[in-house]
mmCIF file with all atom_site columns, C-alpha atoms in Angstrom:
data_model
loop_
_atom_site.group_PDB
_atom_site.id
_atom_site.type_symbol
_atom_site.label_atom_id
_atom_site.label_alt_id
_atom_site.label_comp_id
_atom_site.label_asym_id
_atom_site.label_entity_id
_atom_site.label_seq_id
_atom_site.pdbx_PDB_ins_code
_atom_site.Cartn_x
_atom_site.Cartn_y
_atom_site.Cartn_z
_atom_site.occupancy
_atom_site.B_iso_or_equiv
_atom_site.pdbx_formal_charge
_atom_site.auth_seq_id
_atom_site.auth_comp_id
_atom_site.auth_asym_id
_atom_site.auth_atom_id
_atom_site.pdbx_PDB_model_num
ATOM 1   C CA . MET A 1 1   ? -20.068 36.721  -22.229 1.00 0.00 ? 1   MET A CA 1
ATOM 2   C CA . ARG A 1 2   ? -22.486 34.872  -19.913 1.00 0.00 ? 2   ARG A CA 1
ATOM 3   C CA . ILE A 1 3   ? -22.628 31.891  -22.288 1.00 0.00 ? 3   ILE A CA 1
ATOM 4   C CA . PHE A 1 4   ? -18.821 31.821  -22.429 1.00 0.00 ? 4   PHE A CA 1
ATOM 5   C CA . ARG A 1 5   ? -18.611 31.718  -18.604 1.00 0.00 ? 5   ARG A CA 1
ATOM 6   C CA . LEU A 1 6   ? -21.232 28.979  -18.378 1.00 0.00 ? 6   LEU A CA 1
ATOM 7   C CA . THR A 1 7   ? -19.405 26.975  -21.033 1.00 0.00 ? 7   THR A CA 1
ATOM 8   C CA . LEU A 1 8   ? -16.112 27.441  -19.187 1.00 0.00 ? 8   LEU A CA 1
ATOM 9   C CA . ILE A 1 9   ? -17.687 26.311  -15.905 1.00 0.00 ? 9   ILE A CA 1
ATOM 10  C CA . ALA A 1 10  ? -19.249 23.283  -17.613 1.00 0.00 ? 10  ALA A CA 1
ATOM 11  C CA . VAL A 1 11  ? -15.885 22.302  -19.105 1.00 0.00 ? 11  VAL A CA 1
ATOM 12  C CA . ALA A 1 12  ? -14.148 22.715  -15.730 1.00 0.00 ? 12  ALA A CA 1
ATOM 13  C CA . VAL A 1 13  ? -16.757 20.564  -13.972 1.00 0.00 ? 13  VAL A CA 1
ATOM 14  C CA . SER A 1 14  ? -16.539 17.964  -16.742 1.00 0.00 ? 14  SER A CA 1
ATOM 15  C CA . VAL A 1 15  ? -12.736 17.777  -16.521 1.00 0.00 ? 15  VAL A CA 1
ATOM 16  C CA . THR A 1 16  ? -12.839 17.561  -12.720 1.00 0.00 ? 16  THR A CA 1
ATOM 17  C CA . TRP A 1 17  ? -15.506 14.830  -12.800 1.00 0.00 ? 17  TRP A CA 1
ATOM 18  C CA . SER A 1 18  ? -13.605 12.893  -15.489 1.00 0.00 ? 18  SER A CA 1
ATOM 19  C CA . ALA A 1 19  ? -10.432 12.904  -13.413 1.00 0.00 ? 19  ALA A CA 1
ATOM 20  C CA . TYR A 1 20  ? -12.355 11.651  -10.387 1.00 0.00 ? 20  TYR A CA 1
ATOM 21  C CA . ALA A 1 21  ? -14.297 9.043   -12.316 1.00 0.00 ? 21  ALA A CA 1
ATOM 22  C CA . GLU A 1 22  ? -11.225 7.605   -13.990 1.00 0.00 ? 22  GLU A CA 1
ATOM 23  C CA . ALA A 1 23  ? -9.246  6.840   -10.835 1.00 0.00 ? 23  ALA A CA 1
ATOM 24  C CA . ILE A 1 24  ? -7.186  3.697   -11.252 1.00 0.00 ? 24  ILE A CA 1
ATOM 25  C CA . GLU A 1 25  ? -7.612  1.015   -8.606  1.00 0.00 ? 25  GLU A CA 1
ATOM 26  C CA . VAL A 1 26  ? -5.167  -1.725  -7.671  1.00 0.00 ? 26  VAL A CA 1
ATOM 27  C CA . ARG A 1 27  ? -6.112  -4.449  -5.223  1.00 0.00 ? 27  ARG A CA 1
ATOM 28  C CA . LYS A 1 28  ? -3.949  -7.366  -4.087  1.00 0.00 ? 28  LYS A CA 1
ATOM 29  C CA . ARG A 1 29  ? -5.037  -10.090 -1.688  1.00 0.00 ? 29  ARG A CA 1
ATOM 30  C CA . ARG A 1 30  ? -3.314  -13.067 -0.082  1.00 0.00 ? 30  ARG A CA 1
ATOM 31  C CA . GLU A 1 31  ? -4.154  -15.526 2.647   1.00 0.00 ? 31  GLU A CA 1
ATOM 32  C CA . ALA A 1 32  ? -1.612  -16.448 5.298   1.00 0.00 ? 32  ALA A CA 1
ATOM 33  C CA . PRO A 1 33  ? -1.432  -18.408 8.549   1.00 0.00 ? 33  PRO A CA 1
ATOM 34  C CA . GLY A 1 34  ? -1.973  -16.717 11.902  1.00 0.00 ? 34  GLY A CA 1
ATOM 35  C CA . THR A 1 35  ? -4.403  -14.342 13.518  1.00 0.00 ? 35  THR A CA 1
ATOM 36  C CA . ALA A 1 36  ? -4.823  -10.746 12.422  1.00 0.00 ? 36  ALA A CA 1
ATOM 37  C CA . ALA A 1 37  ? -3.238  -9.505  15.662  1.00 0.00 ? 37  ALA A CA 1
ATOM 38  C CA . GLU A 1 38  ? -0.233  -11.864 15.325  1.00 0.00 ? 38  GLU A CA 1
ATOM 39  C CA . VAL A 1 39  ? 0.489   -10.992 11.705  1.00 0.00 ? 39  VAL A CA 1
ATOM 40  C CA . TRP A 1 40  ? -0.119  -7.269  12.233  1.00 0.00 ? 40  TRP A CA 1
ATOM 41  C CA . ALA A 1 41  ? 2.368   -7.301  15.135  1.00 0.00 ? 41  ALA A CA 1
ATOM 42  C CA . LEU A 1 42  ? 5.000   -8.446  12.625  1.00 0.00 ? 42  LEU A CA 1
ATOM 43  C CA . VAL A 1 43  ? 4.160   -6.234  9.634   1.00 0.00 ? 43  VAL A CA 1
ATOM 44  C CA . GLY A 1 44  ? 1.873   -3.420  10.778  1.00 0.00 ? 44  GLY A CA 1
ATOM 45  C CA . GLY A 1 45  ? 4.295   -0.756  11.924  1.00 0.00 ? 45  GLY A CA 1
ATOM 46  C CA . PHE A 1 46  ? 4.420   2.102   9.410   1.00 0.00 ? 46  PHE A CA 1
ATOM 47  C CA . CYS A 1 47  ? 8.125   1.436   8.824   1.00 0.00 ? 47  CYS A CA 1
ATOM 48  C CA . ALA A 1 48  ? 7.867   -2.364  9.101   1.00 0.00 ? 48  ALA A CA 1
ATOM 49  C CA . ILE A 1 49  ? 7.619   -2.292  5.291   1.00 0.00 ? 49  ILE A CA 1
ATOM 50  C CA . GLN A 1 50  ? 11.413  -2.506  5.231   1.00 0.00 ? 50  GLN A CA 1
ATOM 51  C CA . LYS A 1 51  ? 11.110  -6.004  6.746   1.00 0.00 ? 51  LYS A CA 1
ATOM 52  C CA . TRP A 1 52  ? 8.608   -7.404  4.277   1.00 0.00 ? 52  TRP A CA 1
ATOM 53  C CA . HIS A 1 53  ? 8.876   -5.521  0.988   1.00 0.00 ? 53  HIS A CA 1
ATOM 54  C CA . PRO A 1 54  ? 11.823  -6.687  -1.135  1.00 0.00 ? 54  PRO A CA 1
ATOM 55  C CA . ALA A 1 55  ? 12.225  -3.319  -2.925  1.00 0.00 ? 55  ALA A CA 1
ATOM 56  C CA . VAL A 1 56  ? 12.614  -1.281  0.283   1.00 0.00 ? 56  VAL A CA 1
ATOM 57  C CA . ALA A 1 57  ? 16.160  -0.951  1.591   1.00 0.00 ? 57  ALA A CA 1
ATOM 58  C CA . LYS A 1 58  ? 15.415  1.503   4.398   1.00 0.00 ? 58  LYS A CA 1
ATOM 59  C CA . CYS A 1 59  ? 12.509  3.290   6.050   1.00 0.00 ? 59  CYS A CA 1
ATOM 60  C CA . GLU A 1 60  ? 12.716  6.384   8.212   1.00 0.00 ? 60  GLU A CA 1
ATOM 61  C CA . GLU A 1 61  ? 9.686   7.479   10.205  1.00 0.00 ? 61  GLU A CA 1
ATOM 62  C CA . LYS A 1 62  ? 9.061   10.878  11.760  1.00 0.00 ? 62  LYS A CA 1
ATOM 63  C CA . GLU A 1 63  ? 6.205   12.648  13.463  1.00 0.00 ? 63  GLU A CA 1
ATOM 64  C CA . GLU A 1 64  ? 5.560   16.276  12.719  1.00 0.00 ? 64  GLU A CA 1
ATOM 65  C CA . GLY A 1 65  ? 2.590   18.384  13.763  1.00 0.00 ? 65  GLY A CA 1
ATOM 66  C CA . GLY A 1 66  ? 0.697   15.312  14.968  1.00 0.00 ? 66  GLY A CA 1
ATOM 67  C CA . LYS A 1 67  ? 1.126   13.580  11.601  1.00 0.00 ? 67  LYS A CA 1
ATOM 68  C CA . VAL A 1 68  ? 3.255   10.502  10.848  1.00 0.00 ? 68  VAL A CA 1
ATOM 69  C CA . PHE A 1 69  ? 5.504   10.436  7.775   1.00 0.00 ? 69  PHE A CA 1
ATOM 70  C CA . ARG A 1 70  ? 7.884   7.871   6.333   1.00 0.00 ? 70  ARG A CA 1
ATOM 71  C CA . THR A 1 71  ? 10.629  8.094   3.772   1.00 0.00 ? 71  THR A CA 1
ATOM 72  C CA . LEU A 1 72  ? 11.281  4.876   1.901   1.00 0.00 ? 72  LEU A CA 1
ATOM 73  C CA . THR A 1 73  ? 14.672  4.409   0.297   1.00 0.00 ? 73  THR A CA 1
ATOM 74  C CA . LEU A 1 74  ? 14.411  1.779   -2.376  1.00 0.00 ? 74  LEU A CA 1
ATOM 75  C CA . LYS A 1 75  ? 17.206  -0.611  -3.253  1.00 0.00 ? 75  LYS A CA 1
ATOM 76  C CA . ASP A 1 76  ? 17.863  1.378   -6.452  1.00 0.00 ? 76  ASP A CA 1
ATOM 77  C CA . GLY A 1 77  ? 18.355  4.544   -4.341  1.00 0.00 ? 77  GLY A CA 1
ATOM 78  C CA . ALA A 1 78  ? 15.021  6.188   -5.232  1.00 0.00 ? 78  ALA A CA 1
ATOM 79  C CA . LYS A 1 79  ? 13.020  7.757   -2.398  1.00 0.00 ? 79  LYS A CA 1
ATOM 80  C CA . ILE A 1 80  ? 9.296   7.819   -1.709  1.00 0.00 ? 80  ILE A CA 1
ATOM 81  C CA . GLU A 1 81  ? 7.782   10.156  0.879   1.00 0.00 ? 81  GLU A CA 1
ATOM 82  C CA . GLU A 1 82  ? 4.447   9.168   2.399   1.00 0.00 ? 82  GLU A CA 1
ATOM 83  C CA . GLU A 1 83  ? 2.036   10.396  5.056   1.00 0.00 ? 83  GLU A CA 1
ATOM 84  C CA . GLN A 1 84  ? -0.052  8.078   7.203   1.00 0.00 ? 84  GLN A CA 1
ATOM 85  C CA . THR A 1 85  ? -3.655  9.269   6.976   1.00 0.00 ? 85  THR A CA 1
ATOM 86  C CA . LYS A 1 86  ? -5.422  6.711   9.172   1.00 0.00 ? 86  LYS A CA 1
ATOM 87  C CA . LYS A 1 87  ? -4.468  3.973   11.610  1.00 0.00 ? 87  LYS A CA 1
ATOM 88  C CA . GLU A 1 88  ? -6.646  1.248   13.076  1.00 0.00 ? 88  GLU A CA 1
ATOM 89  C CA . ALA A 1 89  ? -5.997  -1.960  15.021  1.00 0.00 ? 89  ALA A CA 1
ATOM 90  C CA . THR A 1 90  ? -4.897  -4.003  11.972  1.00 0.00 ? 90  THR A CA 1
ATOM 91  C CA . SER A 1 91  ? -4.756  -1.496  9.126   1.00 0.00 ? 91  SER A CA 1
ATOM 92  C CA . TYR A 1 92  ? -3.363  1.829   8.050   1.00 0.00 ? 92  TYR A CA 1
ATOM 93  C CA . SER A 1 93  ? -3.943  4.196   5.168   1.00 0.00 ? 93  SER A CA 1
ATOM 94  C CA . TYR A 1 94  ? -1.428  6.531   3.597   1.00 0.00 ? 94  TYR A CA 1
ATOM 95  C CA . LYS A 1 95  ? -0.843  8.871   0.689   1.00 0.00 ? 95  LYS A CA 1
ATOM 96  C CA . ILE A 1 96  ? 2.237   9.473   -1.415  1.00 0.00 ? 96  ILE A CA 1
ATOM 97  C CA . LEU A 1 97  ? 3.623   12.976  -1.100  1.00 0.00 ? 97  LEU A CA 1
ATOM 98  C CA . SER A 1 98  ? 6.487   12.552  -3.564  1.00 0.00 ? 98  SER A CA 1
ATOM 99  C CA . SER A 1 99  ? 7.965   9.679   -5.517  1.00 0.00 ? 99  SER A CA 1
ATOM 100 C CA . PRO A 1 100 ? 9.441   8.636   -8.851  1.00 0.00 ? 100 PRO A CA 1
ATOM 101 C CA . LEU A 1 101 ? 6.409   6.401   -9.466  1.00 0.00 ? 101 LEU A CA 1
ATOM 102 C CA . PRO A 1 102 ? 4.133   7.314   -12.388 1.00 0.00 ? 102 PRO A CA 1
ATOM 103 C CA . VAL A 1 103 ? 1.205   8.216   -10.089 1.00 0.00 ? 103 VAL A CA 1
ATOM 104 C CA . LYS A 1 104 ? -0.480  11.209  -8.474  1.00 0.00 ? 104 LYS A CA 1
ATOM 105 C CA . ASP A 1 105 ? -3.383  11.568  -6.042  1.00 0.00 ? 105 ASP A CA 1
ATOM 106 C CA . TYR A 1 106 ? -2.304  8.184   -4.635  1.00 0.00 ? 106 TYR A CA 1
ATOM 107 C CA . ASN A 1 107 ? -4.127  6.876   -1.552  1.00 0.00 ? 107 ASN A CA 1
ATOM 108 C CA . ALA A 1 108 ? -3.724  3.339   -0.252  1.00 0.00 ? 108 ALA A CA 1
ATOM 109 C CA . THR A 1 109 ? -4.743  1.059   2.604   1.00 0.00 ? 109 THR A CA 1
ATOM 110 C CA . LEU A 1 110 ? -2.994  -2.021  3.974   1.00 0.00 ? 110 LEU A CA 1
ATOM 111 C CA . THR A 1 111 ? -5.190  -4.347  6.038   1.00 0.00 ? 111 THR A CA 1
ATOM 112 C CA . VAL A 1 112 ? -4.710  -7.690  7.759   1.00 0.00 ? 112 VAL A CA 1
ATOM 113 C CA . GLY A 1 113 ? -8.052  -9.197  8.723   1.00 0.00 ? 113 GLY A CA 1
ATOM 114 C CA . PRO A 1 114 ? -9.594  -12.529 9.590   1.00 0.00 ? 114 PRO A CA 1
ATOM 115 C CA . ASP A 1 115 ? -10.110 -15.016 6.791   1.00 0.00 ? 115 ASP A CA 1
ATOM 116 C CA . ASP A 1 116 ? -13.020 -17.438 6.520   1.00 0.00 ? 116 ASP A CA 1
ATOM 117 C CA . GLU A 1 117 ? -10.713 -20.256 7.662   1.00 0.00 ? 117 GLU A CA 1
ATOM 118 C CA . GLU A 1 118 ? -9.674  -20.549 11.298  1.00 0.00 ? 118 GLU A CA 1
ATOM 119 C CA . ASP A 1 119 ? -6.139  -19.362 12.163  1.00 0.00 ? 119 ASP A CA 1
ATOM 120 C CA . ARG A 1 120 ? -5.723  -17.682 8.771   1.00 0.00 ? 120 ARG A CA 1
ATOM 121 C CA . VAL A 1 121 ? -5.728  -14.060 7.755   1.00 0.00 ? 121 VAL A CA 1
ATOM 122 C CA . GLU A 1 122 ? -6.503  -12.082 4.656   1.00 0.00 ? 122 GLU A CA 1
ATOM 123 C CA . ILE A 1 123 ? -3.841  -9.581  3.604   1.00 0.00 ? 123 ILE A CA 1
ATOM 124 C CA . LEU A 1 124 ? -5.363  -6.819  1.502   1.00 0.00 ? 124 LEU A CA 1
ATOM 125 C CA . TRP A 1 125 ? -3.504  -3.871  -0.064  1.00 0.00 ? 125 TRP A CA 1
ATOM 126 C CA . THR A 1 126 ? -5.569  -1.440  -2.108  1.00 0.00 ? 126 THR A CA 1
ATOM 127 C CA . ALA A 1 127 ? -4.885  1.898   -3.795  1.00 0.00 ? 127 ALA A CA 1
ATOM 128 C CA . ASN A 1 128 ? -6.617  4.513   -5.905  1.00 0.00 ? 128 ASN A CA 1
ATOM 129 C CA . PHE A 1 129 ? -4.611  6.982   -7.991  1.00 0.00 ? 129 PHE A CA 1
ATOM 130 C CA . GLN A 1 130 ? -4.206  8.801   -11.266 1.00 0.00 ? 130 GLN A CA 1
ATOM 131 C CA . ALA A 1 131 ? -1.488  8.115   -13.820 1.00 0.00 ? 131 ALA A CA 1
ATOM 132 C CA . ASN A 1 132 ? 1.214   10.774  -13.973 1.00 0.00 ? 132 ASN A CA 1
ATOM 133 C CA . GLY A 1 133 ? 3.646   10.886  -16.881 1.00 0.00 ? 133 GLY A CA 1
ATOM 134 C CA . ALA A 1 134 ? 2.654   7.412   -18.047 1.00 0.00 ? 134 ALA A CA 1
ATOM 135 C CA . SER A 1 135 ? -0.369  5.658   -19.474 1.00 0.00 ? 135 SER A CA 1
ATOM 136 C CA . ASP A 1 136 ? -3.038  4.360   -17.102 1.00 0.00 ? 136 ASP A CA 1
ATOM 137 C CA . GLU A 1 137 ? -1.946  0.838   -18.023 1.00 0.00 ? 137 GLU A CA 1
ATOM 138 C CA . ASP A 1 138 ? 1.718   1.501   -17.198 1.00 0.00 ? 138 ASP A CA 1
ATOM 139 C CA . ALA A 1 139 ? 0.878   3.238   -13.906 1.00 0.00 ? 139 ALA A CA 1
ATOM 140 C CA . LYS A 1 140 ? -1.403  0.347   -12.896 1.00 0.00 ? 140 LYS A CA 1
ATOM 141 C CA . LYS A 1 141 ? 1.261   -2.194  -13.870 1.00 0.00 ? 141 LYS A CA 1
ATOM 142 C CA . ALA A 1 142 ? 3.877   -0.414  -11.710 1.00 0.00 ? 142 ALA A CA 1
ATOM 143 C CA . ILE A 1 143 ? 1.679   -0.362  -8.593  1.00 0.00 ? 143 ILE A CA 1
ATOM 144 C CA . ASP A 1 144 ? 0.420   -3.890  -9.265  1.00 0.00 ? 144 ASP A CA 1
ATOM 145 C CA . GLY A 1 145 ? 4.008   -5.182  -9.243  1.00 0.00 ? 145 GLY A CA 1
ATOM 146 C CA . ILE A 1 146 ? 4.808   -3.322  -6.017  1.00 0.00 ? 146 ILE A CA 1
ATOM 147 C CA . PHE A 1 147 ? 1.710   -4.714  -4.312  1.00 0.00 ? 147 PHE A CA 1
ATOM 148 C CA . GLU A 1 148 ? 2.307   -8.255  -5.579  1.00 0.00 ? 148 GLU A CA 1
ATOM 149 C CA . ALA A 1 149 ? 5.812   -8.285  -4.090  1.00 0.00 ? 149 ALA A CA 1
ATOM 150 C CA . GLY A 1 150 ? 4.499   -6.737  -0.871  1.00 0.00 ? 150 GLY A CA 1
ATOM 151 C CA . VAL A 1 151 ? 1.678   -9.160  -0.128  1.00 0.00 ? 151 VAL A CA 1
ATOM 152 C CA . ALA A 1 152 ? 4.001   -12.060 -0.998  1.00 0.00 ? 152 ALA A CA 1
ATOM 153 C CA . GLY A 1 153 ? 6.542   -10.659 1.487   1.00 0.00 ? 153 GLY A CA 1
ATOM 154 C CA . ILE A 1 154 ? 3.922   -10.380 4.232   1.00 0.00 ? 154 ILE A CA 1
ATOM 155 C CA . LYS A 1 155 ? 2.766   -13.942 3.570   1.00 0.00 ? 155 LYS A CA 1
ATOM 156 C CA . LYS A 1 156 ? 6.361   -15.177 3.792   1.00 0.00 ? 156 LYS A CA 1
ATOM 157 C CA . ILE A 1 157 ? 6.838   -13.528 7.210   1.00 0.00 ? 157 ILE A CA 1
ATOM 158 C CA . ALA A 1 158 ? 3.508   -14.936 8.434   1.00 0.00 ? 158 ALA A CA 1
ATOM 159 C CA . ILE A 1 159 ? 4.514   -18.452 7.340   1.00 0.00 ? 159 ILE A CA 1
ATOM 160 C CA . GLU A 1 160 ? 7.914   -18.134 9.047   1.00 0.00 ? 160 GLU A CA 1
ATOM 161 C CA . ALA A 1 161 ? 6.214   -16.977 12.266  1.00 0.00 ? 161 ALA A CA 1
ATOM 162 C CA . ALA A 1 162 ? 3.687   -19.822 12.117  1.00 0.00 ? 162 ALA A CA 1
ATOM 163 C CA . ASP A 1 163 ? 6.478   -22.338 11.550  1.00 0.00 ? 163 ASP A CA 1
ATOM 164 C CA . ALA A 1 164 ? 8.453   -20.937 14.487  1.00 0.00 ? 164 ALA A CA 1
ATOM 165 C CA . LYS A 1 165 ? 5.323   -21.047 16.656  1.00 0.00 ? 165 LYS A CA 1
ATOM 166 C CA . GLU A 1 166 ? 4.901   -24.731 15.804  1.00 0.00 ? 166 GLU A CA 1
ATOM 167 C CA . GLY A 1 167 ? 8.536   -25.405 16.651  1.00 0.00 ? 167 GLY A CA 1
ATOM 168 C CA . LYS A 1 168 ? 9.631   -25.824 13.052  1.00 0.00 ? 168 LYS A CA 1
ATOM 169 C CA . SER A 1 169 ? 12.661  -24.237 11.491  1.00 0.00 ? 169 SER A CA 1
ATOM 170 C CA . SER A 1 170 ? 12.381  -22.834 7.973   1.00 0.00 ? 170 SER A CA 1
ATOM 171 C CA . GLY A 1 171 ? 16.038  -23.687 7.421   1.00 0.00 ? 171 GLY A CA 1
ATOM 172 C CA . GLY A 1 172 ? 15.762  -27.343 8.318   1.00 0.00 ? 172 GLY A CA 1
ATOM 173 C CA . ASP A 1 173 ? 17.013  -29.192 11.406  1.00 0.00 ? 173 ASP A CA 1
ATOM 174 C CA . LYS A 1 174 ? 20.475  -27.780 11.931  1.00 0.00 ? 174 LYS A CA 1
ATOM 175 C CA . GLY A 1 175 ? 20.841  -29.268 15.392  1.00 0.00 ? 175 GLY A CA 1
ATOM 176 C CA . SER A 1 176 ? 21.473  -32.777 14.077  1.00 0.00 ? 176 SER A CA 1
ATOM 177 C CA . GLU A 1 177 ? 24.455  -31.918 11.868  1.00 0.00 ? 177 GLU A CA 1
#
């Protein structure tokens, strides 16, 4: 009986370690014009995602028990519920509580930081998770696509803000028509 218990414990530890060791990571990076503070002011609110992510139709934020939550309604009607787990000057971290995405144990961080070039920032969105109801490859592909669209959306807003700051109009010179 003792050998059976030891074997069972060894299997449980092995399964737990395997799940931890096989976490999937997605990382997307873009450079954009502006300072970290300027760009973060435009995109850093927990519900600002509705301004820069093309798949998000609506974001509702609420605070409960000292914690911040958001519910994202996607353009296809699906909903994602998330909890903010950390907030700093130009970054936040969050975890997914429920979603139709093929992931579980999902934790992510969005950061806007200085780049090595003056007046440019680095946009970095990273996540670690496990596949849920899909292959690792399919789960990674889903999150990769979401992040790609997101960092592109943030870059677009940063460019528009930089153009406006320089007195340019992204729509052309409409005053001379």
